[in-house]
mmCIF file of C-alpha atoms and ligand atoms in Angstrom:
data_model
loop_
_atom_site.group_PDB
_atom_site.id
_atom_site.type_symbol
_atom_site.label_atom_id
_atom_site.label_comp_id
_atom_site.label_asym_id
_atom_site.label_seq_id
_atom_site.Cartn_x
_atom_site.Cartn_y
_atom_site.Cartn_z
ATOM 1 C CA MET Q 14 -117.817 -102.398 108.622
ATOM 2 C CA THR Q 15 -116.979 -101.557 105.046
ATOM 3 C CA PRO Q 16 -118.010 -104.513 102.267
ATOM 4 C CA ASP Q 17 -114.901 -105.754 100.101
ATOM 5 C CA VAL Q 18 -116.663 -104.075 96.846
ATOM 6 C CA THR Q 19 -118.804 -101.561 95.817
ATOM 7 C CA VAL Q 20 -120.605 -101.738 91.923
ATOM 8 C CA VAL Q 21 -121.508 -98.356 90.730
ATOM 9 C CA ILE Q 22 -123.968 -98.094 88.288
ATOM 10 C CA PRO Q 23 -124.775 -94.393 86.886
ATOM 11 C CA VAL Q 24 -128.721 -95.193 84.962
ATOM 12 C CA TYR Q 25 -130.596 -92.363 82.559
ATOM 13 C CA ASN Q 26 -133.857 -93.803 81.618
ATOM 14 C CA GLU Q 27 -132.420 -97.421 81.600
ATOM 15 C CA GLU Q 28 -136.324 -98.883 82.581
ATOM 16 C CA GLU Q 29 -135.709 -101.481 79.551
ATOM 17 C CA GLY Q 30 -132.667 -103.365 80.903
ATOM 18 C CA LEU Q 31 -132.120 -103.030 84.215
ATOM 19 C CA GLN Q 32 -134.155 -106.648 85.123
ATOM 20 C CA GLN Q 33 -131.340 -107.897 82.395
ATOM 21 C CA LEU Q 34 -128.918 -106.228 84.465
ATOM 22 C CA PHE Q 35 -130.297 -107.471 88.230
ATOM 23 C CA ASP Q 36 -130.596 -111.098 86.083
ATOM 24 C CA ARG Q 37 -126.432 -111.071 85.565
ATOM 25 C CA LEU Q 38 -125.375 -108.907 87.894
ATOM 26 C CA TYR Q 39 -126.404 -109.968 92.063
ATOM 27 C CA PRO Q 40 -125.204 -113.747 90.162
ATOM 28 C CA ALA Q 41 -122.159 -112.707 89.254
ATOM 29 C CA LEU Q 42 -121.419 -110.722 92.466
ATOM 30 C CA ASP Q 43 -123.063 -113.252 94.606
ATOM 31 C CA ALA Q 44 -120.298 -116.235 92.731
ATOM 32 C CA LEU Q 45 -117.431 -113.565 93.824
ATOM 33 C CA GLY Q 46 -117.680 -114.725 97.417
ATOM 34 C CA ARG Q 47 -116.237 -111.246 99.300
ATOM 35 C CA SER Q 48 -118.978 -108.930 100.663
ATOM 36 C CA TYR Q 49 -120.615 -106.352 98.810
ATOM 37 C CA GLU Q 50 -122.791 -102.994 98.143
ATOM 38 C CA VAL Q 51 -124.420 -101.798 94.734
ATOM 39 C CA LEU Q 52 -125.074 -98.382 94.234
ATOM 40 C CA PHE Q 53 -127.083 -97.343 91.888
ATOM 41 C CA VAL Q 54 -127.090 -93.648 90.584
ATOM 42 C CA ASP Q 55 -130.150 -92.457 88.942
ATOM 43 C CA ASP Q 56 -129.455 -89.898 87.071
ATOM 44 C CA GLY Q 57 -132.699 -87.748 86.880
ATOM 45 C CA SER Q 58 -134.399 -90.004 84.301
ATOM 46 C CA SER Q 59 -137.649 -89.324 83.119
ATOM 47 C CA ASP Q 60 -139.446 -92.430 82.387
ATOM 48 C CA ARG Q 61 -140.106 -95.837 85.614
ATOM 49 C CA SER Q 62 -135.392 -96.571 86.178
ATOM 50 C CA VAL Q 63 -136.357 -95.363 89.284
ATOM 51 C CA ALA Q 64 -139.351 -97.608 90.293
ATOM 52 C CA VAL Q 65 -137.939 -100.418 88.677
ATOM 53 C CA LEU Q 66 -133.997 -98.985 90.914
ATOM 54 C CA ARG Q 67 -136.378 -99.127 94.278
ATOM 55 C CA GLY Q 68 -138.623 -102.686 92.870
ATOM 56 C CA GLN Q 69 -135.357 -104.639 93.329
ATOM 57 C CA PHE Q 70 -134.144 -102.084 96.723
ATOM 58 C CA GLU Q 71 -136.379 -103.947 98.402
ATOM 59 C CA LYS Q 72 -136.197 -107.433 96.962
ATOM 60 C CA ARG Q 73 -132.600 -106.987 97.695
ATOM 61 C CA PRO Q 74 -132.372 -104.062 100.648
ATOM 62 C CA ASP Q 75 -128.754 -106.270 101.752
ATOM 63 C CA VAL Q 76 -126.415 -105.169 99.137
ATOM 64 C CA THR Q 77 -128.689 -102.790 97.006
ATOM 65 C CA ARG Q 78 -128.320 -99.159 97.589
ATOM 66 C CA VAL Q 79 -130.204 -96.151 95.224
ATOM 67 C CA VAL Q 80 -129.000 -92.593 95.207
ATOM 68 C CA VAL Q 81 -131.041 -90.965 93.158
ATOM 69 C CA LEU Q 82 -129.847 -87.651 91.986
ATOM 70 C CA ALA Q 83 -132.487 -84.537 91.478
ATOM 71 C CA ARG Q 84 -132.193 -83.405 88.049
ATOM 72 C CA ASN Q 85 -130.098 -84.644 85.345
ATOM 73 C CA ALA Q 86 -125.915 -84.566 85.903
ATOM 74 C CA GLY Q 87 -124.370 -86.572 83.907
ATOM 75 C CA GLN Q 88 -122.695 -89.739 84.010
ATOM 76 C CA HIS Q 89 -120.026 -88.469 85.603
ATOM 77 C CA MET Q 90 -120.889 -86.500 88.080
ATOM 78 C CA ALA Q 91 -123.612 -89.783 88.704
ATOM 79 C CA ILE Q 92 -120.355 -91.460 89.156
ATOM 80 C CA LEU Q 93 -118.604 -89.423 91.892
ATOM 81 C CA ALA Q 94 -122.025 -88.489 93.689
ATOM 82 C CA ALA Q 95 -121.540 -92.593 94.058
ATOM 83 C CA PHE Q 96 -117.960 -92.211 94.761
ATOM 84 C CA ALA Q 97 -119.081 -89.616 97.743
ATOM 85 C CA GLN Q 98 -121.434 -92.562 98.799
ATOM 86 C CA SER Q 99 -119.401 -95.725 97.800
ATOM 87 C CA ARG Q 100 -118.105 -97.550 101.151
ATOM 88 C CA GLY Q 101 -116.444 -100.369 99.642
ATOM 89 C CA ARG Q 102 -112.844 -101.024 99.739
ATOM 90 C CA TYR Q 103 -112.827 -101.503 96.329
ATOM 91 C CA VAL Q 104 -114.781 -99.676 93.753
ATOM 92 C CA ILE Q 105 -116.013 -101.278 90.194
ATOM 93 C CA THR Q 106 -118.245 -99.054 87.561
ATOM 94 C CA LEU Q 107 -120.054 -100.764 84.870
ATOM 95 C CA ASP Q 108 -122.440 -99.273 83.176
ATOM 96 C CA ALA Q 109 -127.154 -100.038 83.119
ATOM 97 C CA ASP Q 110 -126.988 -101.464 79.200
ATOM 98 C CA LEU Q 111 -125.002 -104.238 79.976
ATOM 99 C CA GLN Q 112 -122.662 -103.074 77.421
ATOM 100 C CA ASN Q 113 -119.906 -104.021 80.215
ATOM 101 C CA PRO Q 114 -119.992 -107.606 81.156
ATOM 102 C CA PRO Q 115 -120.947 -107.910 85.455
ATOM 103 C CA GLU Q 116 -119.594 -111.047 84.887
ATOM 104 C CA GLU Q 117 -116.019 -108.966 83.790
ATOM 105 C CA ILE Q 118 -116.285 -107.236 87.788
ATOM 106 C CA ALA Q 119 -114.125 -111.326 88.525
ATOM 107 C CA ARG Q 120 -111.373 -110.330 86.887
ATOM 108 C CA ILE Q 121 -111.229 -106.792 87.952
ATOM 109 C CA VAL Q 122 -110.798 -107.776 91.826
ATOM 110 C CA ALA Q 123 -108.394 -110.365 90.834
ATOM 111 C CA ALA Q 124 -106.625 -107.864 89.086
ATOM 112 C CA MET Q 125 -106.655 -105.533 93.014
ATOM 113 C CA ASP Q 126 -106.255 -108.268 94.990
ATOM 114 C CA ALA Q 127 -102.544 -108.685 93.269
ATOM 115 C CA GLY Q 128 -102.261 -105.547 94.216
ATOM 116 C CA ALA Q 129 -103.259 -102.592 91.728
ATOM 117 C CA ASP Q 130 -104.780 -98.991 92.722
ATOM 118 C CA TYR Q 131 -106.687 -98.361 89.677
ATOM 119 C CA VAL Q 132 -107.971 -100.744 87.496
ATOM 120 C CA GLY Q 133 -108.163 -99.973 82.827
ATOM 121 C CA THR Q 134 -110.071 -101.541 81.030
ATOM 122 C CA VAL Q 135 -109.547 -102.034 77.056
ATOM 123 C CA ARG Q 136 -112.310 -103.279 74.843
ATOM 124 C CA VAL Q 137 -111.188 -106.475 73.122
ATOM 125 C CA SER Q 138 -114.388 -105.981 70.126
ATOM 126 C CA ARG Q 139 -116.018 -103.412 70.945
ATOM 127 C CA HIS Q 140 -119.481 -103.059 69.642
ATOM 128 C CA ASP Q 141 -120.683 -99.355 68.969
ATOM 129 C CA VAL Q 142 -121.158 -97.533 65.623
ATOM 130 C CA MET Q 143 -118.355 -97.026 63.491
ATOM 131 C CA TRP Q 144 -118.425 -92.919 63.671
ATOM 132 C CA ARG Q 145 -117.814 -93.831 67.427
ATOM 133 C CA LYS Q 146 -114.982 -95.810 67.156
ATOM 134 C CA ALA Q 147 -113.129 -93.589 65.001
ATOM 135 C CA ALA Q 148 -113.606 -90.501 66.704
ATOM 136 C CA SER Q 149 -112.833 -92.014 70.743
ATOM 137 C CA ARG Q 150 -109.765 -93.548 67.962
ATOM 138 C CA LEU Q 151 -108.532 -89.903 67.362
ATOM 139 C CA MET Q 152 -109.416 -88.594 71.073
ATOM 140 C CA ASN Q 153 -106.647 -91.201 72.574
ATOM 141 C CA ARG Q 154 -104.827 -89.734 70.615
ATOM 142 C CA VAL Q 155 -104.732 -86.152 70.621
ATOM 143 C CA ARG Q 156 -105.030 -86.901 74.241
ATOM 144 C CA GLU Q 157 -101.762 -88.696 74.295
ATOM 145 C CA GLY Q 158 -100.553 -85.884 72.464
ATOM 146 C CA THR Q 159 -101.676 -83.606 75.332
ATOM 147 C CA THR Q 160 -102.360 -84.565 78.769
ATOM 148 C CA SER Q 161 -100.380 -87.125 80.393
ATOM 149 C CA ILE Q 162 -103.103 -89.411 81.196
ATOM 150 C CA ARG Q 163 -101.999 -92.672 79.689
ATOM 151 C CA ILE Q 164 -105.198 -95.131 79.066
ATOM 152 C CA THR Q 165 -105.328 -96.995 76.409
ATOM 153 C CA ASP Q 166 -109.601 -96.576 76.039
ATOM 154 C CA GLN Q 167 -110.656 -93.739 77.425
ATOM 155 C CA GLY Q 168 -113.955 -93.854 77.057
ATOM 156 C CA CYS Q 169 -114.547 -97.918 78.836
ATOM 157 C CA MET Q 170 -115.869 -97.379 82.188
ATOM 158 C CA LEU Q 171 -115.735 -100.759 82.820
ATOM 159 C CA ARG Q 172 -113.062 -100.588 85.477
ATOM 160 C CA GLY Q 173 -111.620 -100.748 89.176
ATOM 161 C CA TYR Q 174 -110.608 -98.020 91.689
ATOM 162 C CA ASP Q 175 -109.056 -98.656 95.186
ATOM 163 C CA ARG Q 176 -110.404 -96.854 98.135
ATOM 164 C CA SER Q 177 -107.286 -94.896 97.956
ATOM 165 C CA VAL Q 178 -107.926 -93.078 94.854
ATOM 166 C CA ILE Q 179 -111.506 -92.630 95.229
ATOM 167 C CA ASP Q 180 -110.989 -90.983 98.795
ATOM 168 C CA ALA Q 181 -108.143 -88.616 97.291
ATOM 169 C CA VAL Q 182 -111.544 -87.928 94.099
ATOM 170 C CA ASN Q 183 -114.248 -87.498 96.978
ATOM 171 C CA HIS Q 184 -111.383 -84.552 97.864
ATOM 172 C CA CYS Q 185 -111.568 -82.575 94.591
ATOM 173 C CA THR Q 186 -114.342 -80.192 94.025
ATOM 174 C CA GLU Q 187 -113.689 -79.473 90.521
ATOM 175 C CA VAL Q 188 -117.479 -78.878 88.135
ATOM 176 C CA SER Q 189 -116.941 -80.789 85.106
ATOM 177 C CA THR Q 190 -114.599 -83.757 84.528
ATOM 178 C CA TYR Q 191 -114.255 -87.459 83.434
ATOM 179 C CA VAL Q 192 -113.875 -89.722 85.868
ATOM 180 C CA PRO Q 193 -111.455 -92.325 84.948
ATOM 181 C CA ALA Q 194 -108.842 -89.334 83.764
ATOM 182 C CA LEU Q 195 -109.237 -87.772 87.619
ATOM 183 C CA ALA Q 196 -108.329 -91.257 89.264
ATOM 184 C CA TYR Q 197 -105.789 -92.379 86.841
ATOM 185 C CA THR Q 198 -104.011 -88.805 87.706
ATOM 186 C CA PHE Q 199 -104.065 -90.643 91.871
ATOM 187 C CA ALA Q 200 -103.569 -94.023 90.999
ATOM 188 C CA ARG Q 201 -99.848 -94.695 92.370
ATOM 189 C CA ARG Q 202 -100.064 -98.948 91.037
ATOM 190 C CA PRO Q 203 -102.166 -98.267 87.917
ATOM 191 C CA ILE Q 204 -102.721 -101.682 85.649
ATOM 192 C CA GLU Q 205 -104.692 -102.058 82.378
ATOM 193 C CA ILE Q 206 -106.391 -105.510 81.923
ATOM 194 C CA GLU Q 207 -108.532 -106.262 78.363
ATOM 195 C CA VAL Q 208 -111.813 -106.625 78.811
ATOM 196 C CA ALA Q 209 -115.269 -108.142 77.109
ATOM 197 C CA HIS Q 210 -117.790 -105.831 75.293
ATOM 198 C CA ALA Q 211 -121.107 -106.286 73.828
ATOM 199 C CA ASP Q 212 -124.175 -104.231 72.026
ATOM 200 C CA ARG Q 213 -126.280 -102.386 74.594
ATOM 201 C CA ALA Q 214 -129.064 -104.293 76.736
ATOM 202 C CA ALA Q 215 -132.017 -102.837 75.544
ATOM 203 C CA GLY Q 216 -132.508 -99.119 75.149
ATOM 204 C CA HIS Q 217 -130.342 -96.812 72.791
ATOM 205 C CA SER Q 218 -127.273 -94.702 73.961
ATOM 206 C CA LYS Q 219 -127.379 -91.698 75.620
ATOM 207 C CA TYR Q 220 -125.187 -89.725 74.568
ATOM 208 C CA SER Q 221 -125.483 -87.623 71.912
ATOM 209 C CA LEU Q 222 -122.811 -86.164 68.886
ATOM 210 C CA TYR Q 223 -122.711 -83.082 70.581
ATOM 211 C CA ARG Q 224 -122.865 -84.866 74.921
ATOM 212 C CA LEU Q 225 -119.426 -86.493 73.225
ATOM 213 C CA ILE Q 226 -118.135 -83.785 72.035
ATOM 214 C CA ARG Q 227 -118.665 -81.946 75.354
ATOM 215 C CA LEU Q 228 -117.530 -84.378 77.034
ATOM 216 C CA ASN Q 229 -113.927 -85.144 75.045
ATOM 217 C CA PHE Q 230 -113.778 -80.973 75.679
ATOM 218 C CA ASP Q 231 -114.226 -81.562 79.850
ATOM 219 C CA LEU Q 232 -111.336 -84.292 78.982
ATOM 220 C CA MET Q 233 -108.817 -81.785 76.813
ATOM 221 C CA THR Q 234 -109.718 -78.496 79.280
ATOM 222 C CA GLY Q 235 -109.268 -80.127 82.706
ATOM 223 C CA PHE Q 236 -106.181 -82.518 82.311
ATOM 224 C CA SER Q 237 -103.822 -79.909 79.701
ATOM 225 C CA VAL Q 238 -103.659 -76.760 79.255
ATOM 226 C CA ALA Q 239 -101.282 -77.386 75.341
ATOM 227 C CA PRO Q 240 -104.440 -76.229 73.675
ATOM 228 C CA LEU Q 241 -104.155 -72.652 75.043
ATOM 229 C CA GLN Q 242 -100.492 -73.303 74.747
ATOM 230 C CA PHE Q 243 -100.917 -74.179 71.460
ATOM 231 C CA PHE Q 244 -102.787 -71.159 70.397
ATOM 232 C CA SER Q 245 -100.766 -68.714 71.984
ATOM 233 C CA MET Q 246 -97.329 -70.241 70.161
ATOM 234 C CA ALA Q 247 -99.101 -70.295 67.042
ATOM 235 C CA GLY Q 248 -100.145 -67.198 67.683
ATOM 236 C CA GLY Q 249 -97.386 -65.484 68.366
ATOM 237 C CA VAL Q 250 -95.258 -66.687 65.312
ATOM 238 C CA ILE Q 251 -98.598 -65.801 63.408
ATOM 239 C CA ALA Q 252 -98.586 -62.328 64.375
ATOM 240 C CA LEU Q 253 -94.478 -61.766 63.837
ATOM 241 C CA THR Q 254 -94.926 -62.953 59.805
ATOM 242 C CA SER Q 255 -97.961 -60.976 58.914
ATOM 243 C CA LEU Q 256 -95.525 -58.299 60.670
ATOM 244 C CA LEU Q 257 -93.488 -59.041 57.925
ATOM 245 C CA LEU Q 258 -95.808 -59.208 55.146
ATOM 246 C CA VAL Q 259 -97.374 -55.607 55.844
ATOM 247 C CA VAL Q 260 -93.991 -54.294 56.095
ATOM 248 C CA TYR Q 261 -93.069 -56.023 52.684
ATOM 249 C CA LEU Q 262 -95.960 -54.384 51.280
ATOM 250 C CA LEU Q 263 -95.541 -51.286 52.984
ATOM 251 C CA ILE Q 264 -91.399 -51.082 51.099
ATOM 252 C CA ARG Q 265 -93.214 -52.101 46.886
ATOM 253 C CA ARG Q 266 -95.777 -48.866 48.265
ATOM 254 C CA LEU Q 267 -92.944 -46.855 48.483
ATOM 255 C CA LEU Q 268 -90.823 -48.143 45.653
ATOM 256 C CA LEU Q 269 -93.278 -49.192 43.515
ATOM 257 C CA GLY Q 270 -97.014 -47.577 44.129
ATOM 258 C CA PRO Q 271 -99.991 -49.580 45.315
ATOM 259 C CA GLU Q 272 -100.250 -52.646 44.473
ATOM 260 C CA VAL Q 273 -103.684 -53.720 42.848
ATOM 261 C CA GLU Q 274 -103.530 -57.072 41.481
ATOM 262 C CA GLY Q 275 -102.495 -58.224 44.888
ATOM 263 C CA VAL Q 276 -105.466 -56.791 46.543
ATOM 264 C CA PHE Q 277 -107.195 -60.333 47.058
ATOM 265 C CA THR Q 278 -104.616 -62.334 48.256
ATOM 266 C CA LEU Q 279 -104.244 -59.381 51.015
ATOM 267 C CA PHE Q 280 -107.724 -60.387 51.871
ATOM 268 C CA ALA Q 281 -107.176 -64.288 51.947
ATOM 269 C CA VAL Q 282 -104.697 -63.572 54.434
ATOM 270 C CA ALA Q 283 -107.545 -61.269 56.581
ATOM 271 C CA PHE Q 284 -109.305 -63.599 56.535
ATOM 272 C CA PHE Q 285 -106.888 -66.440 57.175
ATOM 273 C CA LEU Q 286 -105.815 -64.510 59.967
ATOM 274 C CA ILE Q 287 -109.625 -63.436 61.147
ATOM 275 C CA GLY Q 288 -110.116 -67.377 61.064
ATOM 276 C CA VAL Q 289 -107.109 -68.095 63.751
ATOM 277 C CA THR Q 290 -108.769 -65.302 65.804
ATOM 278 C CA LEU Q 291 -111.488 -66.256 66.508
ATOM 279 C CA LEU Q 292 -110.252 -70.207 67.491
ATOM 280 C CA GLY Q 293 -107.887 -69.027 69.400
ATOM 281 C CA LEU Q 294 -110.544 -66.927 70.765
ATOM 282 C CA GLY Q 295 -113.098 -70.155 70.726
ATOM 283 C CA VAL Q 296 -110.473 -71.571 72.473
ATOM 284 C CA VAL Q 297 -109.280 -68.503 75.766
ATOM 285 C CA GLY Q 298 -113.388 -69.263 76.067
ATOM 286 C CA GLU Q 299 -113.079 -72.434 77.066
ATOM 287 C CA TYR Q 300 -110.900 -72.528 80.223
ATOM 288 C CA VAL Q 301 -112.451 -68.915 80.694
ATOM 289 C CA GLY Q 302 -116.458 -71.115 81.404
ATOM 290 C CA ARG Q 303 -114.562 -73.477 83.065
ATOM 291 C CA ILE Q 304 -112.500 -70.712 85.319
ATOM 292 C CA TYR Q 305 -116.003 -69.219 86.064
ATOM 293 C CA GLU Q 306 -117.658 -72.313 87.266
ATOM 294 C CA GLN Q 307 -115.392 -72.714 88.954
ATOM 295 C CA VAL Q 308 -114.945 -69.186 90.662
ATOM 296 C CA ARG Q 309 -119.214 -70.098 91.426
ATOM 297 C CA GLN Q 310 -118.665 -73.103 93.427
ATOM 298 C CA ARG Q 311 -122.194 -74.569 92.564
ATOM 299 C CA PRO Q 312 -122.738 -77.931 93.814
ATOM 300 C CA ARG Q 313 -121.723 -80.033 91.656
ATOM 301 C CA TYR Q 314 -125.511 -81.405 91.388
ATOM 302 C CA THR Q 315 -127.858 -82.145 94.560
ATOM 303 C CA ILE Q 316 -129.731 -85.556 95.796
ATOM 304 C CA ALA Q 317 -133.557 -86.112 95.699
ATOM 305 C CA ALA Q 318 -133.763 -89.141 97.853
ATOM 306 C CA VAL Q 319 -131.796 -91.899 99.304
ATOM 307 C CA LEU Q 320 -133.311 -95.208 99.254
ATOM 308 C CA GLU Q 321 -131.038 -97.551 101.542
ATOM 309 C CA ASP Q 322 -131.429 -100.020 104.392
ATOM 310 C CA PRO Q 323 -129.616 -98.497 107.943
ATOM 311 C CA GLU Q 324 -129.434 -102.372 108.723
ATOM 312 C CA ALA Q 325 -128.141 -103.104 105.618
ATOM 313 C CA GLU Q 326 -124.157 -102.860 107.623
ATOM 314 C CA ALA Q 327 -125.392 -105.555 110.388
ATOM 315 C CA GLY Q 328 -126.614 -107.039 107.476
ATOM 316 C CA ILE Q 329 -123.177 -106.863 105.307
ATOM 317 C CA ALA Q 330 -121.574 -108.363 108.368
ATOM 318 C CA ALA Q 331 -124.028 -111.625 109.954
ATOM 319 C CA ARG Q 332 -123.194 -112.041 105.908
ATOM 320 C CA LEU Q 333 -119.997 -112.293 106.190
ATOM 321 C CA ALA Q 334 -119.773 -114.239 109.208
ATOM 322 C CA SER Q 335 -121.857 -116.719 107.578
ATOM 323 C CA ARG Q 336 -119.718 -117.250 105.311
ATOM 324 C CA GLN Q 337 -117.211 -117.382 107.611
ATOM 325 C CA PRO Q 338 -116.364 -121.031 107.237
ATOM 326 C CA ALA Q 339 -115.884 -121.072 102.964
ATOM 327 C CA HIS Q 340 -112.448 -119.265 104.193
ATOM 328 C CA VAL Q 341 -110.989 -122.265 105.765
ATOM 329 C CA ALA Q 342 -112.338 -124.545 103.453
ATOM 330 C CA GLY Q 343 -109.717 -127.149 102.365
ATOM 331 C CA ALA Q 344 -109.339 -127.659 106.244
ATOM 332 C CA PRO Q 345 -110.204 -130.877 107.479
ATOM 333 C CA GLU Q 346 -113.033 -130.956 109.452
HETATM 334 N N1 UDP U 414 -125.828 -92.209 81.931
HETATM 335 C C1 UDP U 414 -126.480 -91.415 83.185
HETATM 336 N N2 UDP U 414 -126.201 -89.712 82.613
HETATM 337 C C2 UDP U 414 -126.650 -89.685 81.571
HETATM 338 C C3 UDP U 414 -125.142 -90.083 80.401
HETATM 339 C C4 UDP U 414 -125.479 -91.751 80.651
HETATM 340 O O1 UDP U 414 -126.101 -92.002 83.899
HETATM 341 O O2 UDP U 414 -126.268 -88.425 80.783
HETATM 342 C C5 UDP U 414 -125.676 -93.702 81.773
HETATM 343 C C6 UDP U 414 -126.049 -95.028 81.526
HETATM 344 O O3 UDP U 414 -126.942 -94.584 81.917
HETATM 345 C C7 UDP U 414 -125.321 -95.503 81.281
HETATM 346 C C8 UDP U 414 -124.035 -94.678 81.216
HETATM 347 O O4 UDP U 414 -124.319 -94.217 81.652
HETATM 348 O O5 UDP U 414 -125.497 -96.113 82.190
HETATM 349 C C9 UDP U 414 -123.737 -94.980 79.844
HETATM 350 O O6 UDP U 414 -124.337 -94.636 78.768
HETATM 351 P P1 UDP U 414 -124.867 -95.152 76.531
HETATM 352 O O7 UDP U 414 -125.007 -96.785 77.405
HETATM 353 O O8 UDP U 414 -125.762 -93.979 76.933
HETATM 354 O O9 UDP U 414 -122.760 -94.640 76.780
HETATM 355 P P2 UDP U 414 -122.495 -95.046 75.596
HETATM 356 O O10 UDP U 414 -122.025 -96.823 75.605
HETATM 357 O O11 UDP U 414 -123.214 -95.573 74.500
HETATM 358 O O12 UDP U 414 -121.449 -94.530 75.788
HETATM 359 MG MG1 MG U 415 -123.883 -97.855 76.578
#
C-alpha cells in the first residue's frame, strides 16, 4: 500500500525550529484527508536535530520516517536520498525552517490532482536578505539564457513531483545536481503556482556565499554546455584578432622600424589575453572536474541509519480504511 503523498524535508542543524515545524506540518497534512508519510533526511547535523527527529518519529511512527545521512552531503543530495526512499504517489519537498508554509501543500496536491506531474512554485513576496534576492534575479536570468530549463523561481524548494518524475530522477547517478532542474527535464506537464514565503522560524541560513556560488555552478554546468561553447567561440575570435595585430606590428616594424611607444599597449593586450585564457581554463576546469567526479562513480551519499516502523505500511492502510466512510460523505445514510 503506497501513501498518496510523501513530504520530503532535508534537515541540517535545525534543532531550534523543528518543533514549530511539526506543530504546523502534521495538522496541515492531517487536514488533507489523504494517506501520507513525512520523510525527514538528516543531512549530517552536528546539533540535536537527530534526537528531535527521533522524538517525533516515536510520537507519530505511523506516518514518520527518518533517514540519517552519515555526513553532510548538501541539501540537494539529501533530497535525492529521500527520493530513493520515498513511496508516495506525489512527492512534495519542503524546507525545514518554515520559510515554505506547510499549509501550501494542499494547493500543490490540488494542482497534481488536476493533472500536473511537476508543480513549480513562485514566491510572491520573498523574505530573504537583499543581496540574496538580487543574486537570484541575476542567476535566474543567466539560466534562462543558457539552459532549456523554464523555472521562474529556481530557489523555491517547495515543489511537487509525480511518482513518474521521481522514478526518472532516481535513475540518475550524476554526482552534483540541482533537484528542481533535474526533475524538470523529466516533467511532461509542468505548471507553476504562487506560494507564500516567510522569514526563517529559527536559526540561520545554511548557505554561505561560497555554497550558493557552488550550487549555481552545479545548475549551470549540470544543464548546459553554453559556457564552454561561449569560451571556444570567443577564444577563436580573440585569437584571430590578436593574430591580425601581430601581423600589423610585424609589417610596421619592417617598414618603420621598432616601435617603443606602443609597448604598453602590447602589454595591456597581452594581459587581457592572459586573463581571458585563465577564465576560459576555469570554465573548462568546471566540466573536467565534473567528468572526474562522474568517472569515479562514488556513492553520492551514505546512509548511516534509517528510522522507520515496519508496521507503518500496515498503519497507513488501516488509516485509509478507517477513512473509507469519509469518501462517501454526503451520501444518504
Ligand atoms: N539543508 C540541508 N543541507 C545543507 C544545507 C541546507 O539539508 O547542507 C537544508 C536546511 O536544513 C533547510 C533547507 O535545506 O531545511 C534550506 O536551507 P536554508 O534554509 O539554510 O537555505 P535558504 O533558505 O537560506 O536558501
Ligand atoms: Mg531557508
